[in-house]
Coordinates of C-alpha atoms in Angstrom, one line a residue:
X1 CA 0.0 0.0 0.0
X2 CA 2.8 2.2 0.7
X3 CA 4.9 1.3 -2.7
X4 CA 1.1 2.4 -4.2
X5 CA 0.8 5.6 -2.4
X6 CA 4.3 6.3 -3.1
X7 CA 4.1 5.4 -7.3
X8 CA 0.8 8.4 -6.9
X9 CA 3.0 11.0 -5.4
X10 CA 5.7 10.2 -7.5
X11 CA 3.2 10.6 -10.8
X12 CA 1.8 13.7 -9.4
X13 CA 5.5 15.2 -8.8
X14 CA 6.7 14.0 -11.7
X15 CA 3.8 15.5 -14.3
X16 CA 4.4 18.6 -11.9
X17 CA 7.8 19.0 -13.4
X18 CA 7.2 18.0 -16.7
X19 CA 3.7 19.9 -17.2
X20 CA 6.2 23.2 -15.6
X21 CA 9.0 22.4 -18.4
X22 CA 6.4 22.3 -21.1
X23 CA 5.3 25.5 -20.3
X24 CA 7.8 26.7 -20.3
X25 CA 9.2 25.4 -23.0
X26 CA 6.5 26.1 -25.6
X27 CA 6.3 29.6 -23.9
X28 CA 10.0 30.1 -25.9
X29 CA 8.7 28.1 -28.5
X30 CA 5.9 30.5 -29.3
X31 CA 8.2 33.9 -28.5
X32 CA 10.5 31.8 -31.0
X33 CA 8.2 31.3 -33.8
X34 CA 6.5 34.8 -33.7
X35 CA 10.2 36.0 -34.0
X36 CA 10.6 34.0 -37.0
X37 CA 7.7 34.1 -39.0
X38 CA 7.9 38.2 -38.5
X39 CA 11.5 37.9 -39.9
X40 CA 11.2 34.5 -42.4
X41 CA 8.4 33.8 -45.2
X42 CA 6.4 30.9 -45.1
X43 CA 9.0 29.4 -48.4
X44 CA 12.0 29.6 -45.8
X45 CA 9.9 26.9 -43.2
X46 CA 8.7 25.1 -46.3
X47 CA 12.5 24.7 -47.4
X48 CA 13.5 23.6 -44.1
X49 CA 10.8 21.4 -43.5
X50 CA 11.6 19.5 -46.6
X51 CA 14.9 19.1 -45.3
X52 CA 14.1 17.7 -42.2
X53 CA 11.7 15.7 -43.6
X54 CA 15.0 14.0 -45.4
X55 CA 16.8 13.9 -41.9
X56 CA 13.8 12.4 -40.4
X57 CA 13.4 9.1 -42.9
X58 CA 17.0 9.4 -42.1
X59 CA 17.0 8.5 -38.5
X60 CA 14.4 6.0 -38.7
X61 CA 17.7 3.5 -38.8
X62 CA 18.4 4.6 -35.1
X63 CA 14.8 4.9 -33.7
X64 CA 14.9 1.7 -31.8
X65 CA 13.2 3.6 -29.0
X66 CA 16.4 2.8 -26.9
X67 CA 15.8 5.3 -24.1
X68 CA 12.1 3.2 -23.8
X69 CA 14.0 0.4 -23.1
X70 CA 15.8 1.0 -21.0
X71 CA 12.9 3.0 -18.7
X72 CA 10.7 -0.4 -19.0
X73 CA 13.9 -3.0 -18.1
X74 CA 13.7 -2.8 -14.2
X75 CA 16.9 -4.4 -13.9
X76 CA 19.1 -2.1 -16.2
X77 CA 22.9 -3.0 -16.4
X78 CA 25.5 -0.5 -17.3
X79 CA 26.0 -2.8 -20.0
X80 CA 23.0 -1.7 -21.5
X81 CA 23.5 2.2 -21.3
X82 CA 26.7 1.4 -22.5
X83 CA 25.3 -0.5 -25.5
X84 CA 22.3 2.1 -26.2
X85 CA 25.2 5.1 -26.2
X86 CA 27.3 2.4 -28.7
X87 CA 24.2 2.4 -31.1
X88 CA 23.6 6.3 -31.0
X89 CA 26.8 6.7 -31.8
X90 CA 26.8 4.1 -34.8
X91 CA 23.8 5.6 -36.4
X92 CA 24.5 9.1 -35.6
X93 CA 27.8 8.6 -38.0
X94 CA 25.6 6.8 -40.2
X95 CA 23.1 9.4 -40.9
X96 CA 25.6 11.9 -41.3
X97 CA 27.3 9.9 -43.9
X98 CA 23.7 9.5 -45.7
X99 CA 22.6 12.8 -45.7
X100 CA 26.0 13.6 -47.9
X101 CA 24.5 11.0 -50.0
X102 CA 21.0 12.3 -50.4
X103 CA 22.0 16.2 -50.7
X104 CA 22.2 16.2 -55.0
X105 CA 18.8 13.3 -55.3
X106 CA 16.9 15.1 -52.3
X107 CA 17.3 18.2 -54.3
X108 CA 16.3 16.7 -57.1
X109 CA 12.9 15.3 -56.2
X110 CA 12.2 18.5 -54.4
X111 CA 13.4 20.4 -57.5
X112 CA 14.7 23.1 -55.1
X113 CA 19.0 23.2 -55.6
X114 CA 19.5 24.8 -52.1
X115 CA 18.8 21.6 -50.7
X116 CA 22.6 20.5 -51.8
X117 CA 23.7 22.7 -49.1
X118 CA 21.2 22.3 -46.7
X119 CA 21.8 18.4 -46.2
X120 CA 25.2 18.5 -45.7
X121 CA 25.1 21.1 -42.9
X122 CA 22.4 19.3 -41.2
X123 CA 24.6 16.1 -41.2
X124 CA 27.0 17.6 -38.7
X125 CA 24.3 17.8 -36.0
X126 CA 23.7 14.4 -37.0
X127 CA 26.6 13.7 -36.1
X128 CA 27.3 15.6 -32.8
X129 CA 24.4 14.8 -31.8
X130 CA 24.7 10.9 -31.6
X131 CA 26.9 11.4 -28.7
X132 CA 25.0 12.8 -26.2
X133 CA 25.2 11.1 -23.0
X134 CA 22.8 8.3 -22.6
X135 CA 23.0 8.6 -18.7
X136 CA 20.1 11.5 -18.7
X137 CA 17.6 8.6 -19.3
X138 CA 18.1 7.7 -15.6
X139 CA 16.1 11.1 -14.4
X140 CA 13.3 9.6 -15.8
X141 CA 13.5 6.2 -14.8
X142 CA 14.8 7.0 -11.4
X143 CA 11.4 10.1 -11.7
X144 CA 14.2 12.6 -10.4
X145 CA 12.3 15.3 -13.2
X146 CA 13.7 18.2 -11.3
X147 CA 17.1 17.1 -13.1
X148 CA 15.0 16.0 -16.3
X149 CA 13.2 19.7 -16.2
X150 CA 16.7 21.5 -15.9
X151 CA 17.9 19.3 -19.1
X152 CA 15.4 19.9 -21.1
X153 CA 15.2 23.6 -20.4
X154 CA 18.6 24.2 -20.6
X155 CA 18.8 22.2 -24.2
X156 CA 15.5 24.3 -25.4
X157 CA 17.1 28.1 -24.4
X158 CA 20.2 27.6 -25.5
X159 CA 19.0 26.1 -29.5
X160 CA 16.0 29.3 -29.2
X161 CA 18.6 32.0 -28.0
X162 CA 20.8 30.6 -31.3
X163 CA 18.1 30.4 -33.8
X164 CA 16.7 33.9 -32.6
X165 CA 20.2 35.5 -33.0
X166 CA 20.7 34.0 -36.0
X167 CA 17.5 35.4 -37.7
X168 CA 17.3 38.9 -37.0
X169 CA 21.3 38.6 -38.6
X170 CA 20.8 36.7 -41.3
X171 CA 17.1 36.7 -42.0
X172 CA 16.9 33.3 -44.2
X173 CA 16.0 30.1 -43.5
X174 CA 20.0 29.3 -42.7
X175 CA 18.9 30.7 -39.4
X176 CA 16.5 27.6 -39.2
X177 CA 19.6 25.0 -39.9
X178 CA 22.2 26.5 -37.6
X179 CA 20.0 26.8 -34.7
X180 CA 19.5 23.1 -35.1
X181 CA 23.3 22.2 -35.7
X182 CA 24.1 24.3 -32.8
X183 CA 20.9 22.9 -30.7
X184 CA 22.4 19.2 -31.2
X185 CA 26.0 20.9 -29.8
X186 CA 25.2 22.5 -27.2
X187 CA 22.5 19.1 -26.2
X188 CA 25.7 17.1 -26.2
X189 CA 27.9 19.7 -23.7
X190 CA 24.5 19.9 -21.1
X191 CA 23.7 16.8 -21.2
X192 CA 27.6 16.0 -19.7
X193 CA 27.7 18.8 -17.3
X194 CA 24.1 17.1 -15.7
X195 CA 25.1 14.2 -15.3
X196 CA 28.1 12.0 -14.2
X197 CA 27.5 9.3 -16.5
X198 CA 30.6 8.6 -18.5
X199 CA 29.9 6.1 -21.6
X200 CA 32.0 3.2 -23.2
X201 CA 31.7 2.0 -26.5
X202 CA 30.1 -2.1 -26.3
X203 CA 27.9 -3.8 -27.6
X204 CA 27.6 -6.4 -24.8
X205 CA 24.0 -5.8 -24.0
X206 CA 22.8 -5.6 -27.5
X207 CA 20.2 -8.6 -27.5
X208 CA 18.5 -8.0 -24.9
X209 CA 17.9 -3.9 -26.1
X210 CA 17.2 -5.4 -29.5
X211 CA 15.2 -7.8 -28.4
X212 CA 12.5 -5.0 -26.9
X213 CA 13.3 -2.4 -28.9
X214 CA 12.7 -4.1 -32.3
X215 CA 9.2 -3.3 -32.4
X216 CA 9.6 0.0 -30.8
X217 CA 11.4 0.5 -34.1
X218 CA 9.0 -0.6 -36.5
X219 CA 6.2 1.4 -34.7
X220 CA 8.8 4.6 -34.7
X221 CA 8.9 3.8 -38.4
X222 CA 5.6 3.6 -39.1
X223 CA 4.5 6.9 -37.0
X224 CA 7.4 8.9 -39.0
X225 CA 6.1 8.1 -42.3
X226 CA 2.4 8.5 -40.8
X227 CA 3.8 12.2 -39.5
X228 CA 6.5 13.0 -42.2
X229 CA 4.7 11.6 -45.5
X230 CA 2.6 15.0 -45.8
X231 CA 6.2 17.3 -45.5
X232 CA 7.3 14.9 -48.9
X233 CA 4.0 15.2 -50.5
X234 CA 3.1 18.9 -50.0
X235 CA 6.8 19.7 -50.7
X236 CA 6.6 18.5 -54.3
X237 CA 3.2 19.5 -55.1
X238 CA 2.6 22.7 -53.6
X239 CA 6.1 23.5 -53.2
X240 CA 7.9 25.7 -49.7
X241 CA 5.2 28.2 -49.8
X242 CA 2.5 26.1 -49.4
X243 CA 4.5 23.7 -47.3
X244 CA 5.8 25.8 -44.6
X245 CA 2.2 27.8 -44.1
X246 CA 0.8 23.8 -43.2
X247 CA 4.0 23.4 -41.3
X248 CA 3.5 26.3 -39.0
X249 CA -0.3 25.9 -39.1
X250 CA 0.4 22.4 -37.6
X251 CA 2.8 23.5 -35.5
X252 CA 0.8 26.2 -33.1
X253 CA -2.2 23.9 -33.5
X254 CA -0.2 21.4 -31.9
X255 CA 1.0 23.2 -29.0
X256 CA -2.4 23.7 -26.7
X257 CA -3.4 20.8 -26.8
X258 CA -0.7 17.3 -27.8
X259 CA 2.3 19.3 -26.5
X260 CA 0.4 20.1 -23.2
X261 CA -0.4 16.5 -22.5
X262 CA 3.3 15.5 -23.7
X263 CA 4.7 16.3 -20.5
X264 CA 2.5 14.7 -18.9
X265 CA 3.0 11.0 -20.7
X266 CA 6.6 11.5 -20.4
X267 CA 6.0 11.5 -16.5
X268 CA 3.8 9.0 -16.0
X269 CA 5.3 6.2 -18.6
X270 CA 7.8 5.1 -15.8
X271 CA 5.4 4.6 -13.1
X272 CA 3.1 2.7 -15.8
X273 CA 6.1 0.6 -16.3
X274 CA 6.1 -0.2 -12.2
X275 CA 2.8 -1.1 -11.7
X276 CA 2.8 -2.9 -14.8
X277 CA 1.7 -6.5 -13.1
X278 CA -0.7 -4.1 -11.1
X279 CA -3.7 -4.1 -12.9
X280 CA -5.9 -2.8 -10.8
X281 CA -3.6 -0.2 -9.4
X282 CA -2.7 0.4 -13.2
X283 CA -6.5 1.1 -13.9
X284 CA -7.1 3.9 -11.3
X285 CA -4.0 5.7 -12.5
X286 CA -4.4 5.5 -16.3
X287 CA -7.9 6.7 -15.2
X288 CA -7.1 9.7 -13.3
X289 CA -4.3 10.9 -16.1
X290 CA -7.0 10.5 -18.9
X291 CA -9.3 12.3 -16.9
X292 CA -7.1 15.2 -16.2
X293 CA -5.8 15.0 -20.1
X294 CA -9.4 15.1 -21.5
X295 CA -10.0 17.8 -19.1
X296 CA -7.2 20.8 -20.9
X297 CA -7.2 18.7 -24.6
X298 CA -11.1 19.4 -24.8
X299 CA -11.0 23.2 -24.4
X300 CA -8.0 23.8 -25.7
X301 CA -8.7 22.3 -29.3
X302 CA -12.1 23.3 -29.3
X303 CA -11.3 27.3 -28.5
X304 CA -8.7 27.5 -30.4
X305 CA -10.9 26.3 -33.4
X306 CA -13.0 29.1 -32.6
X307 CA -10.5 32.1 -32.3
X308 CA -7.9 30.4 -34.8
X309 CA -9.0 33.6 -36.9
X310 CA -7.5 36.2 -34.4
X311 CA -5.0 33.8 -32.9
X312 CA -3.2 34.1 -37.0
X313 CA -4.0 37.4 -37.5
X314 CA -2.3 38.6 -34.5
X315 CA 0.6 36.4 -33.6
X316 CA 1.8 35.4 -37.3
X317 CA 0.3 38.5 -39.7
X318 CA -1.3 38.6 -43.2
X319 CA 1.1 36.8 -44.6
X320 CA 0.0 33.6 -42.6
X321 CA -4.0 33.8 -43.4
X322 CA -4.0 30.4 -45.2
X323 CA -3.1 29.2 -42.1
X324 CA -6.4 28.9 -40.6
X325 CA -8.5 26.2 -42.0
X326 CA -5.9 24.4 -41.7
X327 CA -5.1 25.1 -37.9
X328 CA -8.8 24.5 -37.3
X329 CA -8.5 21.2 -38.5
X330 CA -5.0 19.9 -37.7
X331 CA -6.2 21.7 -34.0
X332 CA -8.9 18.5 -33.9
X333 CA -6.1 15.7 -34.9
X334 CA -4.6 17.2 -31.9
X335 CA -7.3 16.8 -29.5
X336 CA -7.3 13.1 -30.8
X337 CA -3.8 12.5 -30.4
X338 CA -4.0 14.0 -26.6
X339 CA -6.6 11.1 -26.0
X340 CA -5.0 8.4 -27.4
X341 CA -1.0 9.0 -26.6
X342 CA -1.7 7.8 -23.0
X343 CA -3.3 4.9 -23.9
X344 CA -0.5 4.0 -25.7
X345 CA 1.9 4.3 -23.6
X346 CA -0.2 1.9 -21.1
X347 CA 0.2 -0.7 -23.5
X348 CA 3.8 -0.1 -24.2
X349 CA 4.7 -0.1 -20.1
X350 CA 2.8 -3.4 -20.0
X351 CA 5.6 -5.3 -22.5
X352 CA 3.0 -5.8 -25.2
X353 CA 4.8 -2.6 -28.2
X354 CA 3.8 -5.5 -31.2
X355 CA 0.1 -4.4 -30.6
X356 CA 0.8 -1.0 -30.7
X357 CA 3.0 -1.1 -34.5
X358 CA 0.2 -3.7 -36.1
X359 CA -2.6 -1.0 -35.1
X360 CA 0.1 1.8 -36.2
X361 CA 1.0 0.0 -39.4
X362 CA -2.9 -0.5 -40.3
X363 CA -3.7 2.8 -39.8
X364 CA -0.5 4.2 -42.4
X365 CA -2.3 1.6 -44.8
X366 CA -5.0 3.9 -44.8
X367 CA -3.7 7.1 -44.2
X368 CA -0.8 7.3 -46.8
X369 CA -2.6 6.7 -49.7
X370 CA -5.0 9.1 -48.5
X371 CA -2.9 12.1 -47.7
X372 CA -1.4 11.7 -50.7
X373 CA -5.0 11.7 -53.2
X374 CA -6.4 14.9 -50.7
X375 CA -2.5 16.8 -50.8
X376 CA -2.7 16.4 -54.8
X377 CA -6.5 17.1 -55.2
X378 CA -7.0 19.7 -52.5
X379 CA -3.3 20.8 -51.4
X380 CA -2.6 21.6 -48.2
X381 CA -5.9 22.1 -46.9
X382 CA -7.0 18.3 -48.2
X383 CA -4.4 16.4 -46.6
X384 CA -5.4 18.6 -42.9
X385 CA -8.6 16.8 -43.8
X386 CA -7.0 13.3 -44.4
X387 CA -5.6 13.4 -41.4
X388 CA -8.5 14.2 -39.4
X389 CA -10.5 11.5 -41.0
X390 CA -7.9 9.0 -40.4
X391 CA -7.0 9.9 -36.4
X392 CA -10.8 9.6 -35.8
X393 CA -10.5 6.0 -37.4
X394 CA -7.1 5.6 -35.4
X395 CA -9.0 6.6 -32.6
X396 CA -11.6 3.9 -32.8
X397 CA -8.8 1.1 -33.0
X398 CA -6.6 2.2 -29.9
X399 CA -9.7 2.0 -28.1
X400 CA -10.6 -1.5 -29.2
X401 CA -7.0 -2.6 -28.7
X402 CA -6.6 -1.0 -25.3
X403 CA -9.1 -2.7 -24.1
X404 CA -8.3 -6.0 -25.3
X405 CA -4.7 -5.9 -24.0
X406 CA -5.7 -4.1 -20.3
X407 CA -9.1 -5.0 -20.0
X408 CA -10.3 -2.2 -18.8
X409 CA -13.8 -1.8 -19.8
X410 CA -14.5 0.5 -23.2
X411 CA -17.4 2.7 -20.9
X412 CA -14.9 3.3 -18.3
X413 CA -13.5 6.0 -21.3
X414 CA -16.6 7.1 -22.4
X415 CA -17.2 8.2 -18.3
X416 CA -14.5 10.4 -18.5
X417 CA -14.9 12.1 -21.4
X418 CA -18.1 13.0 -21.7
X419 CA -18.5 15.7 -19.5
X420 CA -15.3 17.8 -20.7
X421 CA -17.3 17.0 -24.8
X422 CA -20.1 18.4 -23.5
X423 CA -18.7 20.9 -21.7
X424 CA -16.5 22.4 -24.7
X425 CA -20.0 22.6 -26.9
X426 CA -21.6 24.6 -24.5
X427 CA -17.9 26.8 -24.9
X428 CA -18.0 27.0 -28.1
X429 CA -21.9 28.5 -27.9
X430 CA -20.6 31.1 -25.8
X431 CA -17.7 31.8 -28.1
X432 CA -19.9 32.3 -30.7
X433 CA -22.0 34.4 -29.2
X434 CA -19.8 36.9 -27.6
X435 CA -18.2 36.9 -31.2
X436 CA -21.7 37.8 -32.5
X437 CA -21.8 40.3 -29.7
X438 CA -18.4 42.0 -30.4
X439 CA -19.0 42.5 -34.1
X440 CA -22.1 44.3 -33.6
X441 CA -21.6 46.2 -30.7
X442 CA -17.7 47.0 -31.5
X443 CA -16.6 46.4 -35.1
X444 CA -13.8 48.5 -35.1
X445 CA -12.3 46.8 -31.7
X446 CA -8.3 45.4 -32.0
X447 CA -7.6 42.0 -32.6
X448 CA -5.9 41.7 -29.3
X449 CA -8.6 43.1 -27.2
X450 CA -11.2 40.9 -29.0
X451 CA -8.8 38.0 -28.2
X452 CA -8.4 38.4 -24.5
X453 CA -11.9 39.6 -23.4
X454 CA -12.9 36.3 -25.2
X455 CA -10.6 34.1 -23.5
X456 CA -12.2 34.8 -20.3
X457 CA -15.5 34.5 -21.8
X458 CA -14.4 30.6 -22.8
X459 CA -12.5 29.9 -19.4
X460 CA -16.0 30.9 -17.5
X461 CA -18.3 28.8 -19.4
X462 CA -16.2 25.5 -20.0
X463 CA -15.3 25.5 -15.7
X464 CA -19.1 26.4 -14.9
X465 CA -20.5 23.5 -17.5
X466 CA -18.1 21.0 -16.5
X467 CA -18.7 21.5 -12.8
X468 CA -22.4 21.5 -13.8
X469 CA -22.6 18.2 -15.5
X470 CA -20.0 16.6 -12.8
X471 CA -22.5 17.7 -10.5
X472 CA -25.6 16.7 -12.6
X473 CA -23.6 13.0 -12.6
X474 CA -23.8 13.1 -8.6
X475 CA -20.1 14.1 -7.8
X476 CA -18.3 10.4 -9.0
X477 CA -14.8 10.0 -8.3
X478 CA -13.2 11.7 -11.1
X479 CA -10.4 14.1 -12.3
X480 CA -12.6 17.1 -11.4
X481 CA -13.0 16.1 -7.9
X482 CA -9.5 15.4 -7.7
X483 CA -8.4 19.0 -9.5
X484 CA -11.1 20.4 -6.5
X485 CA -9.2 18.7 -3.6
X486 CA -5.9 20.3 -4.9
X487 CA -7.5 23.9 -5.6
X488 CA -8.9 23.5 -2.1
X489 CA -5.8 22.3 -0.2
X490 CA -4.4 25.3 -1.7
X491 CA -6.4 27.9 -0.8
X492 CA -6.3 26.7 2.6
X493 CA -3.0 26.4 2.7
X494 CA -3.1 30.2 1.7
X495 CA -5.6 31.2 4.4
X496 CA -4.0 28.9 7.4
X497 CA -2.0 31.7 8.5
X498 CA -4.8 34.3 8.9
X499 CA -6.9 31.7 10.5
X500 CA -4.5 30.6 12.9
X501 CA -3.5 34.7 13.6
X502 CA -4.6 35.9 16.8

């Protein structure tokens, strides 16, 4: 009982940290991207991302999922950091020697010649970066986050304050590149001033990482050509313009809602992998973190498909007004991937990856051939739609496999989401509204006021119609009753002192 009580604090500490890193962390993110699309065109992220997209197929030779492995294997050798560090640093000179390859064909398929520079530069953070030290995957296993939030952080200021710098000098996408070249350098020196870890090159442990990590590999294969196949598409039909407005589109879409609950997974996925022969105890955590992850995925998607018009208009400028059907959309595929990614990870912690890359793999089946058919009919805009269709169909199957492997009854889901669904309708109806409201009683008002006397408007209703309907559904034991217990311990921590003064 203890050991349980203990794996719940632990969880709650953990997401603490990680939810605080993410924060701030897309907090320099967003300052970083409103920097850049002020000072780049949407052709200069559309030429990048087309690189990337070549350094991503790229490192699908070393996504073995290594770090994963070594979180889930309670009785980790040094050996086997040791051997993962070996591998990193194997491929990492491997897909630097490939990307020399691919500069002139890469270019080629593209049709864009800048690419023959652009590979080659990228291959020396390939290449630095493969030796970063391996011994930072023991914050998380050992869920000491306070050291894993002061990584991070440190690896995300220093590759922003680069990038930034390098923009407002240069003001082409070359910022873009050496930010990341000098983002993988500058990962490699923090990641040995953190920690005391020294690797050795061996191979001694390499079945039994092999052995785990081969279908972590085929399912990190599967999800990059699932993620990455648009990025090749888009870049040879609609070329960098079109490609870098979906890019960054997808990219702020993203943040509210997947990159919020990222965090998150990353701190719970080592306490999954714990009480992995604890199903019950398994249950009633995976059930509190999906209730607290539909709670902010919910409102977050759903309001920024209603004010995706003034978020574009005053964070990226004219220049970026395609961007918002397609924000609107890829904003929804986020709010799917929030739901599913813990589930996911459940079924990972509990040794059973093969079910995740068959349900992965039959969804690309699908989704490939359709991205590409929308992309080519419909451009950008078509394959934001083929990718919503085919997350809600994704959706559908994680569910059915999730429970099949955990057993956890399908209703048990439907309970928690349903009152932060309904919840972000009756938002949205208020949105609209005080839209309606605005535009005929104050036409001429600034896109900035509009935007944050309406984001009180949508904080007010979706907290007043989820507390209704929790109510309505007689109080259960839930994420909202727990989020209650922690606002009220805190407000009474707050008031203890006056009550306790004379």
């Amino acid at each position: 009982m203890t050991t349980n009580h203990a794996t719940g604090r632990q969880i709650a500490k953990g997401a603490a940290w990680m939810m605080s890193f993410k924060l701030l962390d897309k907090s320099v993110g967003l300052i970083s991207t409103l920097v850049l699309a002020r000072v780049l065109t949407p052709a200069d992220f559309g030429l990048v991302a087309m690189a990337t997209a070549v350094v991503a197929m790229l490192e699908l030779m070393g996504a073995f999922g290594f770090e994963s492995a070594l979180i889930q294997r309670q009785n980790t050798e040094r050996s086997h950091f040791d051997t993962a560090w070996t591998f990193n640093v194997i491929f990492g000179v491997a897909i630097s020697i490939m990307l020399l390859v691919m500069a002139v064909p890469a270019a080629g398929f593209y049709r864009e010649p800048r690419l023959e520079l652009m590979l080659p530069a990228l291959a020396i953070g390939a290449l630095i970066g493969g030796f970063e030290n391996i011994g930072t995957v023991a914050f998380r296993k050992e869920l000491d986050f306070r050291k894993e939030f002061k990584f991070l952080l440190a690896k995300r200021l220093a590759a922003s304050a680069v990038t930034i710098t390098l923009a407002l000098t240069l003001r082409s996408f070359w910022a873009l590149i050496g930010g990341m070249v000098c983002g993988k350098l500058m990962a490699v020196f923090i990641s040995y001033r953190l920690h005391p870890y020294r690797p050795r090159l061996s191979l001694a442990a390499h079945g039994d990482l092999l052995h785990f990590s081969k279908w972590i590999f085929i399912s990190n294969l599967i999800q990059v050509l699932h993620s990455r196949s648009t990025d090749f598409v888009l870049g040879r039909t609609v070329g960098s313009h079109g490609l870098g407005v979906y890019n960054i589109a997808s990219e702020i879409a993203a943040m509210p809602s997947t990159e919020l609950i990222a965090p998150l997974n990353r701190a719970v996925y080592p306490a999954y992998a714990r009480l992995a022969e604890a199903r019950n105890e398994l249950w009633q955590r995976f059930l509190e973190v999906f209730g607290i992850i539909s709670l902010l995925a919910f409102p977050v998607a759903v309001g920024l498909y209603c004010l995706s018009d003034l978020v574009v208009s005053l964070l990226l400028g004219t220049q970026w007004r395609e961007a918002v059907p397609i924000m609107q959309i890829i904003g929804l595929c986020g709010l799917i991937g929030a739901l599913q990614s813990n589930m996911y990870l459940v079924i990972l912690a509990m040794g059973q990856p093969k079910a995740n890359t068959l349900l992965s793999a039959s969804l690309l089946l699908v989704s490939l051939p359709a991205v590409v058919y929308a992309s080519l009919q419909y451009g950008a805009l078509g394959a934001a739609y083929a990718h919503f269709a085919t997350a809600l169909l994704g959706f559908v199957g994680i569910v059915m496999v999730f429970a099949r492997v955990t057993g956890l009854p399908k209703r048990k889901l439907f309970e928690v989401m349903w009152r932060p669904l309904l919840a972000s309708g009756a938002m949205a109806l208020a949105l609209r509204g005080a839209v309606a409201l605005q535009h005929a009683k104050w036409p001429d008002v600034q896109p900035i006021v509009q935007l944050f006397t309406l984001l009180p408007v949508g904080a007010f209703s979706y907290v007043v119609a989820v507390l209704t309907t929790w109510i309505l559904a007689r109080r259960p034991a839930s994420a909202e009753q727990m989020l209650l217990k922690v606002l009220r311990g805190k407000i009474l921590t707050i008031l203890h002192p006056q009550l306790n003064s004379p």
